[in-house]
Amino acid sequence: MDQDSHCTAEKELMEGVSRITTFPTTSPSDEEENQPKVEMSHQLRKENPEKDDLKDSNATLSPNSSMTTKELQEYWRNEKSQCRQVKLLFEIPSTRIVEHHLSKYVMYKIIILQTGSFDSNKSVIERRYSDFEKLHRNLLEEFSEEMEDVTFPKKTLTGNFTEEIINERKLAFKDYLRLLYSMKYIRRSKKFIDFLTRPELQEAYGCLRGGQYTKALEILLEVIGLQERLTRGNPVSIVPTLCAIVVCHKDLENPASAFEYGEKALSRLHVHTSHRYYIPLLETMITLAYELGKDFLSLQEKLEEWKTKKDPVRVFTLKELAVREYVQ
């Protein structure tokens, strides 16, 4: 069951909870106190027979007959906030024509907005026709059935740079992205996410390898927000970007900011201690914590615990790992 269905089911369950709150709660007898719990168990089975199939990796409780009405309401309130899907809108407000020595093409400015948010949550990228064409070709290879009714604007022999054709393609690409995003398997796919983030990440890591940490950091901070919204179901996938931000802040002598992003990365790895970034990140965080006068003993304990469980192997530093990302 996907997140959208999960949230719909939880909405129905919350409505069931609200009906149950009509039971008296002041000085109940033992029999009355148990009644809401029995009723709730029955109501859950009646309204959502597939309840046992619902899964959320962030959930720490499970609805059962031992919960009071108040606890159950609080549980579903937390569940609802965890599973709420971030919905994105795609706008293509403008274009620009790029001319090189032997080539000429149109760049489409794509603004990606989170629904119900202000401009601070928008991301801006540029892609050309050939980028869209490559995405379409790649998606057809993996999602031929889902892509069966998806149309793609055809190339024309002439007139590609006329205002009329460019405006038509602006609308077509906007509808194209909207349609792709509406299909859960495609919006979660690496190919779709790479289309929206990979060129910027490649540029950022190129700057990082060249020692241009300020420029790299600027790009990474732009990309990380979009990555988070696109990969909410897979938080570990953004760890490399978070660690690259740590490296940039550290080399720019901003230890407090480096530590802040390091904590975000560690929180996503607490159950993934075999991840290639885990130990290099821990070692970096120990150094930063010592420099900032923070508690580093707990981090040191985690490092020692890992070493006792694993055979000694050569581990790259965090910076060595970062510069290896997106190497062609």
mmCIF file of C-alpha atoms in Angstrom:
data_model
loop_
_atom_site.group_PDB
_atom_site.id
_atom_site.type_symbol
_atom_site.label_atom_id
_atom_site.label_comp_id
_atom_site.label_asym_id
_atom_site.label_seq_id
_atom_site.Cartn_x
_atom_site.Cartn_y
_atom_site.Cartn_z
ATOM 1 C CA MET A 1 0.000 0.000 0.000
ATOM 2 C CA ASP A 2 1.515 3.328 -1.016
ATOM 3 C CA GLN A 3 1.660 6.494 1.074
ATOM 4 C CA ASP A 4 -1.460 8.061 -0.509
ATOM 5 C CA SER A 5 -3.592 5.027 0.386
ATOM 6 C CA HIS A 6 -1.934 4.871 3.803
ATOM 7 C CA CYS A 7 -2.946 8.471 4.568
ATOM 8 C CA THR A 8 -6.526 7.934 3.280
ATOM 9 C CA ALA A 9 -6.919 4.905 5.521
ATOM 10 C CA GLU A 10 -5.604 6.846 8.495
ATOM 11 C CA LYS A 11 -8.073 9.678 7.820
ATOM 12 C CA GLU A 12 -10.913 7.175 7.988
ATOM 13 C CA LEU A 13 -9.480 5.766 11.205
ATOM 14 C CA MET A 14 -9.269 9.230 12.765
ATOM 15 C CA GLU A 15 -12.950 9.733 11.964
ATOM 16 C CA GLY A 16 -13.619 6.468 13.775
ATOM 17 C CA VAL A 17 -11.599 7.721 16.730
ATOM 18 C CA SER A 18 -13.599 10.959 16.891
ATOM 19 C CA ARG A 19 -16.857 9.011 17.104
ATOM 20 C CA ILE A 20 -15.500 6.965 19.971
ATOM 21 C CA THR A 21 -14.667 10.068 22.025
ATOM 22 C CA THR A 22 -18.398 10.421 22.773
ATOM 23 C CA PHE A 23 -17.979 7.761 25.494
ATOM 24 C CA PRO A 24 -17.893 9.225 29.031
ATOM 25 C CA THR A 25 -14.359 9.651 30.383
ATOM 26 C CA THR A 26 -15.042 10.984 33.905
ATOM 27 C CA SER A 27 -14.537 8.387 36.636
ATOM 28 C CA PRO A 28 -15.394 5.370 34.517
ATOM 29 C CA SER A 29 -15.899 1.953 36.006
ATOM 30 C CA ASP A 30 -13.582 -0.848 34.921
ATOM 31 C CA GLU A 31 -16.218 -2.073 32.528
ATOM 32 C CA GLU A 32 -16.786 1.401 31.050
ATOM 33 C CA GLU A 33 -13.050 2.028 30.813
ATOM 34 C CA ASN A 34 -12.599 -1.102 28.729
ATOM 35 C CA GLN A 35 -15.542 -0.365 26.460
ATOM 36 C CA PRO A 36 -13.843 2.265 24.225
ATOM 37 C CA LYS A 37 -10.911 -0.094 23.729
ATOM 38 C CA VAL A 38 -13.135 -2.971 22.641
ATOM 39 C CA GLU A 39 -15.207 -0.669 20.459
ATOM 40 C CA MET A 40 -12.084 0.788 18.880
ATOM 41 C CA SER A 41 -10.682 -2.643 18.097
ATOM 42 C CA HIS A 42 -13.970 -3.544 16.425
ATOM 43 C CA GLN A 43 -14.131 -0.199 14.602
ATOM 44 C CA LEU A 44 -10.581 -0.571 13.279
ATOM 45 C CA ARG A 45 -11.360 -4.012 11.880
ATOM 46 C CA LYS A 46 -14.605 -2.782 10.366
ATOM 47 C CA GLU A 47 -13.305 0.381 8.742
ATOM 48 C CA ASN A 48 -9.846 -0.830 7.779
ATOM 49 C CA PRO A 49 -9.575 -4.624 7.446
ATOM 50 C CA GLU A 50 -6.088 -4.215 5.910
ATOM 51 C CA LYS A 51 -4.738 -2.346 8.932
ATOM 52 C CA ASP A 52 -2.119 -5.011 9.582
ATOM 53 C CA ASP A 53 -0.648 -4.378 6.142
ATOM 54 C CA LEU A 54 0.116 -0.721 6.886
ATOM 55 C CA LYS A 55 3.794 -0.141 7.497
ATOM 56 C CA ASP A 56 5.796 2.912 8.492
ATOM 57 C CA SER A 57 9.468 2.642 9.312
ATOM 58 C CA ASN A 58 9.177 5.686 11.592
ATOM 59 C CA ALA A 59 6.349 4.296 13.698
ATOM 60 C CA THR A 60 7.278 3.399 17.265
ATOM 61 C CA LEU A 61 3.838 2.246 18.397
ATOM 62 C CA SER A 62 1.109 0.096 16.952
ATOM 63 C CA PRO A 63 -2.648 0.587 17.431
ATOM 64 C CA ASN A 64 -3.994 -2.198 19.621
ATOM 65 C CA SER A 65 -6.696 -2.856 22.173
ATOM 66 C CA SER A 66 -4.440 -1.949 25.123
ATOM 67 C CA MET A 67 -4.385 1.723 24.099
ATOM 68 C CA THR A 68 -6.737 4.218 25.665
ATOM 69 C CA THR A 69 -8.735 6.486 23.385
ATOM 70 C CA LYS A 70 -6.431 9.417 24.133
ATOM 71 C CA GLU A 71 -3.316 7.383 23.363
ATOM 72 C CA LEU A 72 -4.844 6.106 20.150
ATOM 73 C CA GLN A 73 -5.762 9.600 19.019
ATOM 74 C CA GLU A 74 -2.209 10.763 19.691
ATOM 75 C CA TYR A 75 -0.807 7.739 17.853
ATOM 76 C CA TRP A 76 -2.775 8.402 14.679
ATOM 77 C CA ARG A 77 -2.020 12.113 14.853
ATOM 78 C CA ASN A 78 1.702 11.267 14.813
ATOM 79 C CA GLU A 79 1.218 8.679 12.074
ATOM 80 C CA LYS A 80 -0.638 11.165 9.911
ATOM 81 C CA SER A 81 2.151 13.738 10.189
ATOM 82 C CA GLN A 82 4.756 11.098 9.319
ATOM 83 C CA CYS A 83 3.035 9.728 6.223
ATOM 84 C CA ARG A 84 1.759 12.944 4.677
ATOM 85 C CA GLN A 85 3.079 12.936 1.129
ATOM 86 C CA VAL A 86 4.892 15.982 -0.130
ATOM 87 C CA LYS A 87 3.301 16.969 -3.418
ATOM 88 C CA LEU A 88 5.230 18.911 -6.010
ATOM 89 C CA LEU A 89 4.130 21.209 -8.809
ATOM 90 C CA PHE A 90 6.123 21.880 -11.952
ATOM 91 C CA GLU A 91 6.136 25.226 -13.760
ATOM 92 C CA ILE A 92 8.102 26.247 -16.862
ATOM 93 C CA PRO A 93 7.799 30.038 -16.936
ATOM 94 C CA SER A 94 10.579 30.912 -19.357
ATOM 95 C CA THR A 95 13.248 29.713 -21.775
ATOM 96 C CA ARG A 96 16.517 30.904 -23.208
ATOM 97 C CA ILE A 97 18.308 30.073 -26.447
ATOM 98 C CA VAL A 98 21.906 28.949 -26.097
ATOM 99 C CA GLU A 99 24.309 29.194 -29.020
ATOM 100 C CA HIS A 100 27.727 27.571 -29.166
ATOM 101 C CA HIS A 101 30.122 27.305 -32.081
ATOM 102 C CA LEU A 102 28.377 24.388 -33.755
ATOM 103 C CA SER A 103 25.193 23.989 -31.742
ATOM 104 C CA LYS A 104 22.079 25.865 -30.804
ATOM 105 C CA TYR A 105 19.398 24.731 -28.357
ATOM 106 C CA VAL A 106 16.654 25.926 -26.010
ATOM 107 C CA MET A 107 17.016 25.718 -22.220
ATOM 108 C CA TYR A 108 13.743 25.387 -20.314
ATOM 109 C CA LYS A 109 13.606 26.911 -16.848
ATOM 110 C CA ILE A 110 11.766 24.517 -14.515
ATOM 111 C CA ILE A 111 10.473 25.700 -11.154
ATOM 112 C CA ILE A 112 9.567 22.930 -8.728
ATOM 113 C CA LEU A 113 7.215 24.005 -5.974
ATOM 114 C CA GLN A 114 5.934 22.207 -2.918
ATOM 115 C CA THR A 115 2.171 22.566 -2.657
ATOM 116 C CA GLY A 116 1.031 24.930 0.069
ATOM 117 C CA SER A 117 4.505 26.420 0.520
ATOM 118 C CA PHE A 118 6.125 29.776 -0.072
ATOM 119 C CA ASP A 119 8.957 30.633 -2.457
ATOM 120 C CA SER A 120 11.545 29.501 0.103
ATOM 121 C CA ASN A 121 10.676 25.898 -0.752
ATOM 122 C CA LYS A 122 11.037 26.151 -4.512
ATOM 123 C CA SER A 123 13.829 24.699 -6.621
ATOM 124 C CA VAL A 124 14.940 26.060 -9.993
ATOM 125 C CA ILE A 125 16.703 23.966 -12.634
ATOM 126 C CA GLU A 126 17.259 24.162 -16.395
ATOM 127 C CA ARG A 127 16.954 21.346 -18.905
ATOM 128 C CA ARG A 128 17.089 21.158 -22.701
ATOM 129 C CA TYR A 129 15.002 19.108 -25.132
ATOM 130 C CA SER A 130 17.635 16.369 -25.350
ATOM 131 C CA ASP A 131 17.558 15.962 -21.539
ATOM 132 C CA PHE A 132 13.799 15.351 -21.636
ATOM 133 C CA GLU A 133 14.249 13.027 -24.597
ATOM 134 C CA LYS A 134 16.873 10.966 -22.730
ATOM 135 C CA LEU A 135 14.609 10.756 -19.662
ATOM 136 C CA HIS A 136 11.717 9.539 -21.801
ATOM 137 C CA ARG A 137 13.877 6.901 -23.467
ATOM 138 C CA ASN A 138 15.218 5.649 -20.135
ATOM 139 C CA LEU A 139 11.774 5.465 -18.563
ATOM 140 C CA LEU A 140 10.401 3.531 -21.533
ATOM 141 C CA GLU A 141 13.054 0.872 -20.932
ATOM 142 C CA GLU A 142 12.040 0.347 -17.306
ATOM 143 C CA PHE A 143 8.371 1.348 -17.215
ATOM 144 C CA SER A 144 7.029 0.422 -20.638
ATOM 145 C CA GLU A 145 3.568 -0.410 -19.299
ATOM 146 C CA GLU A 146 3.212 2.747 -17.193
ATOM 147 C CA MET A 147 4.522 4.887 -20.074
ATOM 148 C CA GLU A 148 2.187 3.352 -22.637
ATOM 149 C CA ASP A 149 -0.149 6.374 -22.827
ATOM 150 C CA VAL A 150 2.432 9.088 -22.097
ATOM 151 C CA THR A 151 3.030 11.299 -25.106
ATOM 152 C CA PHE A 152 6.264 13.136 -25.764
ATOM 153 C CA PRO A 153 6.601 16.267 -27.942
ATOM 154 C CA LYS A 154 8.115 15.276 -31.262
ATOM 155 C CA LYS A 155 11.082 16.934 -32.903
ATOM 156 C CA THR A 156 10.392 19.126 -35.893
ATOM 157 C CA LEU A 157 12.608 19.531 -38.921
ATOM 158 C CA THR A 158 12.192 23.299 -38.926
ATOM 159 C CA GLY A 159 10.894 25.996 -36.627
ATOM 160 C CA ASN A 160 12.370 24.627 -33.395
ATOM 161 C CA PHE A 161 13.334 28.125 -32.299
ATOM 162 C CA THR A 162 10.113 29.926 -33.163
ATOM 163 C CA GLU A 163 8.135 31.417 -30.319
ATOM 164 C CA GLU A 164 5.137 29.272 -31.203
ATOM 165 C CA ILE A 165 7.025 25.950 -31.007
ATOM 166 C CA ILE A 166 8.861 26.952 -27.831
ATOM 167 C CA ASN A 167 5.611 27.927 -26.083
ATOM 168 C CA GLU A 168 3.974 24.675 -27.154
ATOM 169 C CA ARG A 169 6.854 22.697 -25.709
ATOM 170 C CA LYS A 170 6.803 24.674 -22.466
ATOM 171 C CA LEU A 171 3.213 23.546 -21.894
ATOM 172 C CA ALA A 172 3.920 20.021 -23.121
ATOM 173 C CA PHE A 173 6.921 19.528 -20.832
ATOM 174 C CA LYS A 174 4.999 20.928 -17.862
ATOM 175 C CA ASP A 175 2.180 18.419 -18.441
ATOM 176 C CA TYR A 176 4.746 15.691 -19.064
ATOM 177 C CA LEU A 177 6.479 16.212 -15.707
ATOM 178 C CA ARG A 178 3.142 16.491 -13.899
ATOM 179 C CA LEU A 179 2.010 13.193 -15.392
ATOM 180 C CA LEU A 180 5.263 11.395 -14.557
ATOM 181 C CA TYR A 181 5.137 12.634 -10.986
ATOM 182 C CA SER A 182 1.557 11.390 -10.613
ATOM 183 C CA MET A 183 2.765 7.791 -11.096
ATOM 184 C CA LYS A 184 4.304 6.591 -7.850
ATOM 185 C CA TYR A 185 6.751 4.058 -9.310
ATOM 186 C CA ILE A 186 8.130 6.654 -11.703
ATOM 187 C CA ARG A 187 8.376 9.535 -9.221
ATOM 188 C CA ARG A 188 10.304 7.234 -6.865
ATOM 189 C CA SER A 189 12.586 5.893 -9.585
ATOM 190 C CA LYS A 190 16.274 6.754 -9.702
ATOM 191 C CA LYS A 191 15.980 7.789 -13.354
ATOM 192 C CA PHE A 192 13.338 10.415 -12.630
ATOM 193 C CA ILE A 193 15.152 11.727 -9.543
ATOM 194 C CA ASP A 194 18.457 11.832 -11.449
ATOM 195 C CA PHE A 195 16.844 13.896 -14.200
ATOM 196 C CA LEU A 196 15.872 16.527 -11.618
ATOM 197 C CA THR A 197 19.078 16.523 -9.545
ATOM 198 C CA ARG A 198 22.054 14.831 -11.200
ATOM 199 C CA PRO A 199 23.375 17.694 -13.412
ATOM 200 C CA GLU A 200 23.504 20.051 -10.434
ATOM 201 C CA LEU A 201 25.113 17.410 -8.220
ATOM 202 C CA GLN A 202 27.735 16.678 -10.874
ATOM 203 C CA GLU A 203 28.574 20.373 -11.049
ATOM 204 C CA ALA A 204 28.748 20.642 -7.256
ATOM 205 C CA TYR A 205 31.068 17.660 -6.866
ATOM 206 C CA GLY A 206 33.233 18.981 -9.691
ATOM 207 C CA CYS A 207 33.616 22.231 -7.743
ATOM 208 C CA LEU A 208 34.367 20.280 -4.566
ATOM 209 C CA ARG A 209 37.123 18.296 -6.284
ATOM 210 C CA GLY A 210 38.552 21.549 -7.607
ATOM 211 C CA GLY A 211 38.638 23.097 -4.142
ATOM 212 C CA GLN A 212 35.839 25.568 -4.954
ATOM 213 C CA TYR A 213 34.059 24.870 -1.679
ATOM 214 C CA THR A 214 31.939 28.025 -1.600
ATOM 215 C CA LYS A 215 30.496 27.369 -5.053
ATOM 216 C CA ALA A 216 30.030 23.660 -4.309
ATOM 217 C CA LEU A 217 28.240 24.446 -1.058
ATOM 218 C CA GLU A 218 25.928 26.928 -2.763
ATOM 219 C CA ILE A 219 24.806 24.303 -5.281
ATOM 220 C CA LEU A 220 24.530 21.497 -2.723
ATOM 221 C CA LEU A 221 22.319 23.576 -0.447
ATOM 222 C CA GLU A 222 20.029 24.255 -3.414
ATOM 223 C CA VAL A 223 19.829 20.583 -4.343
ATOM 224 C CA ILE A 224 19.416 19.058 -0.879
ATOM 225 C CA GLY A 225 15.937 20.531 -0.361
ATOM 226 C CA LEU A 226 14.685 19.042 -3.618
ATOM 227 C CA GLN A 227 16.351 15.703 -2.880
ATOM 228 C CA GLU A 228 14.642 15.544 0.504
ATOM 229 C CA ARG A 229 11.226 16.141 -1.039
ATOM 230 C CA LEU A 230 11.804 13.591 -3.787
ATOM 231 C CA THR A 231 13.198 10.817 -1.566
ATOM 232 C CA ARG A 232 11.164 10.999 1.637
ATOM 233 C CA GLY A 233 10.625 7.245 1.515
ATOM 234 C CA ASN A 234 14.386 6.628 1.268
ATOM 235 C CA PRO A 235 16.152 9.066 3.642
ATOM 236 C CA VAL A 236 19.495 7.230 3.406
ATOM 237 C CA SER A 237 19.802 8.172 -0.269
ATOM 238 C CA ILE A 238 20.659 11.801 0.572
ATOM 239 C CA VAL A 239 23.458 10.922 3.002
ATOM 240 C CA PRO A 240 26.218 11.500 0.383
ATOM 241 C CA THR A 241 24.911 15.017 -0.290
ATOM 242 C CA LEU A 242 24.678 15.808 3.423
ATOM 243 C CA CYS A 243 28.237 14.560 3.901
ATOM 244 C CA ALA A 244 29.481 16.649 0.972
ATOM 245 C CA ILE A 245 27.938 19.671 2.700
ATOM 246 C CA VAL A 246 29.783 18.679 5.890
ATOM 247 C CA VAL A 247 33.069 18.527 3.949
ATOM 248 C CA CYS A 248 32.500 21.962 2.403
ATOM 249 C CA HIS A 249 31.604 23.613 5.713
ATOM 250 C CA LYS A 250 34.591 21.968 7.413
ATOM 251 C CA ASP A 251 37.045 23.130 4.747
ATOM 252 C CA LEU A 252 35.518 26.620 4.872
ATOM 253 C CA GLU A 253 36.166 26.565 8.644
ATOM 254 C CA ASN A 254 32.490 26.533 9.632
ATOM 255 C CA PRO A 255 32.614 23.698 12.192
ATOM 256 C CA ALA A 256 29.230 24.487 13.765
ATOM 257 C CA SER A 257 27.432 24.237 10.403
ATOM 258 C CA ALA A 258 29.442 21.129 9.504
ATOM 259 C CA PHE A 259 28.383 19.502 12.780
ATOM 260 C CA GLU A 260 24.740 20.439 12.182
ATOM 261 C CA TYR A 261 24.620 18.696 8.806
ATOM 262 C CA GLY A 262 26.666 15.799 10.171
ATOM 263 C CA GLU A 263 23.982 15.193 12.791
ATOM 264 C CA LYS A 264 21.355 15.102 10.044
ATOM 265 C CA ALA A 265 23.372 12.514 8.154
ATOM 266 C CA LEU A 266 24.007 10.392 11.262
ATOM 267 C CA SER A 267 20.302 10.368 12.125
ATOM 268 C CA ARG A 268 19.655 8.685 8.775
ATOM 269 C CA LEU A 269 22.335 6.062 9.382
ATOM 270 C CA HIS A 270 21.538 4.976 12.940
ATOM 271 C CA VAL A 271 20.199 1.622 11.672
ATOM 272 C CA HIS A 272 22.527 1.477 8.665
ATOM 273 C CA THR A 273 25.903 1.144 10.345
ATOM 274 C CA SER A 274 27.283 -0.879 7.431
ATOM 275 C CA HIS A 275 26.820 2.091 5.087
ATOM 276 C CA ARG A 276 30.100 3.213 3.509
ATOM 277 C CA TYR A 277 29.679 6.729 4.932
ATOM 278 C CA TYR A 278 28.991 5.667 8.520
ATOM 279 C CA ILE A 279 32.523 5.316 9.926
ATOM 280 C CA PRO A 280 34.089 8.250 7.998
ATOM 281 C CA LEU A 281 31.194 10.407 9.186
ATOM 282 C CA LEU A 282 31.600 9.253 12.787
ATOM 283 C CA GLU A 283 35.315 10.046 12.701
ATOM 284 C CA THR A 284 34.627 13.514 11.280
ATOM 285 C CA MET A 285 31.913 14.169 13.865
ATOM 286 C CA ILE A 286 34.273 13.218 16.708
ATOM 287 C CA THR A 287 36.831 15.736 15.422
ATOM 288 C CA LEU A 288 34.167 18.446 15.048
ATOM 289 C CA ALA A 289 32.645 17.748 18.473
ATOM 290 C CA TYR A 290 36.067 18.003 20.124
ATOM 291 C CA GLU A 291 36.735 21.279 18.288
ATOM 292 C CA LEU A 292 33.358 22.710 19.331
ATOM 293 C CA GLY A 293 33.594 21.546 22.938
ATOM 294 C CA LYS A 294 30.668 19.153 22.519
ATOM 295 C CA ASP A 295 30.254 15.643 23.879
ATOM 296 C CA PHE A 296 32.339 13.353 21.696
ATOM 297 C CA LEU A 297 32.496 10.362 24.043
ATOM 298 C CA SER A 298 29.169 8.936 22.864
ATOM 299 C CA LEU A 299 30.383 9.199 19.273
ATOM 300 C CA GLN A 300 33.673 7.556 20.247
ATOM 301 C CA GLU A 301 31.772 4.714 21.904
ATOM 302 C CA LYS A 302 29.813 4.093 18.694
ATOM 303 C CA LEU A 303 33.053 4.011 16.740
ATOM 304 C CA GLU A 304 34.687 1.548 19.152
ATOM 305 C CA GLU A 305 31.551 -0.604 19.168
ATOM 306 C CA TRP A 306 31.641 -0.791 15.368
ATOM 307 C CA LYS A 307 35.325 -1.703 15.359
ATOM 308 C CA THR A 308 34.758 -4.627 17.748
ATOM 309 C CA LYS A 309 32.098 -6.065 15.435
ATOM 310 C CA LYS A 310 33.866 -5.570 12.112
ATOM 311 C CA ASP A 311 37.133 -6.857 10.743
ATOM 312 C CA PRO A 312 39.693 -4.057 10.323
ATOM 313 C CA VAL A 313 39.493 -2.703 6.789
ATOM 314 C CA ARG A 314 40.795 0.412 5.138
ATOM 315 C CA VAL A 315 38.213 3.149 5.482
ATOM 316 C CA PHE A 316 38.293 6.278 3.360
ATOM 317 C CA THR A 317 38.029 9.656 5.024
ATOM 318 C CA LEU A 318 34.798 11.572 4.538
ATOM 319 C CA LYS A 319 36.467 13.927 2.070
ATOM 320 C CA GLU A 320 37.992 11.035 0.102
ATOM 321 C CA LEU A 321 34.534 9.497 -0.248
ATOM 322 C CA ALA A 322 32.961 12.789 -1.250
ATOM 323 C CA VAL A 323 35.401 13.518 -4.072
ATOM 324 C CA ARG A 324 34.715 10.076 -5.522
ATOM 325 C CA GLU A 325 31.020 10.758 -6.015
ATOM 326 C CA TYR A 326 29.839 11.427 -9.576
ATOM 327 C CA VAL A 327 33.256 10.693 -11.074
ATOM 328 C CA GLN A 328 32.643 9.797 -14.713
#
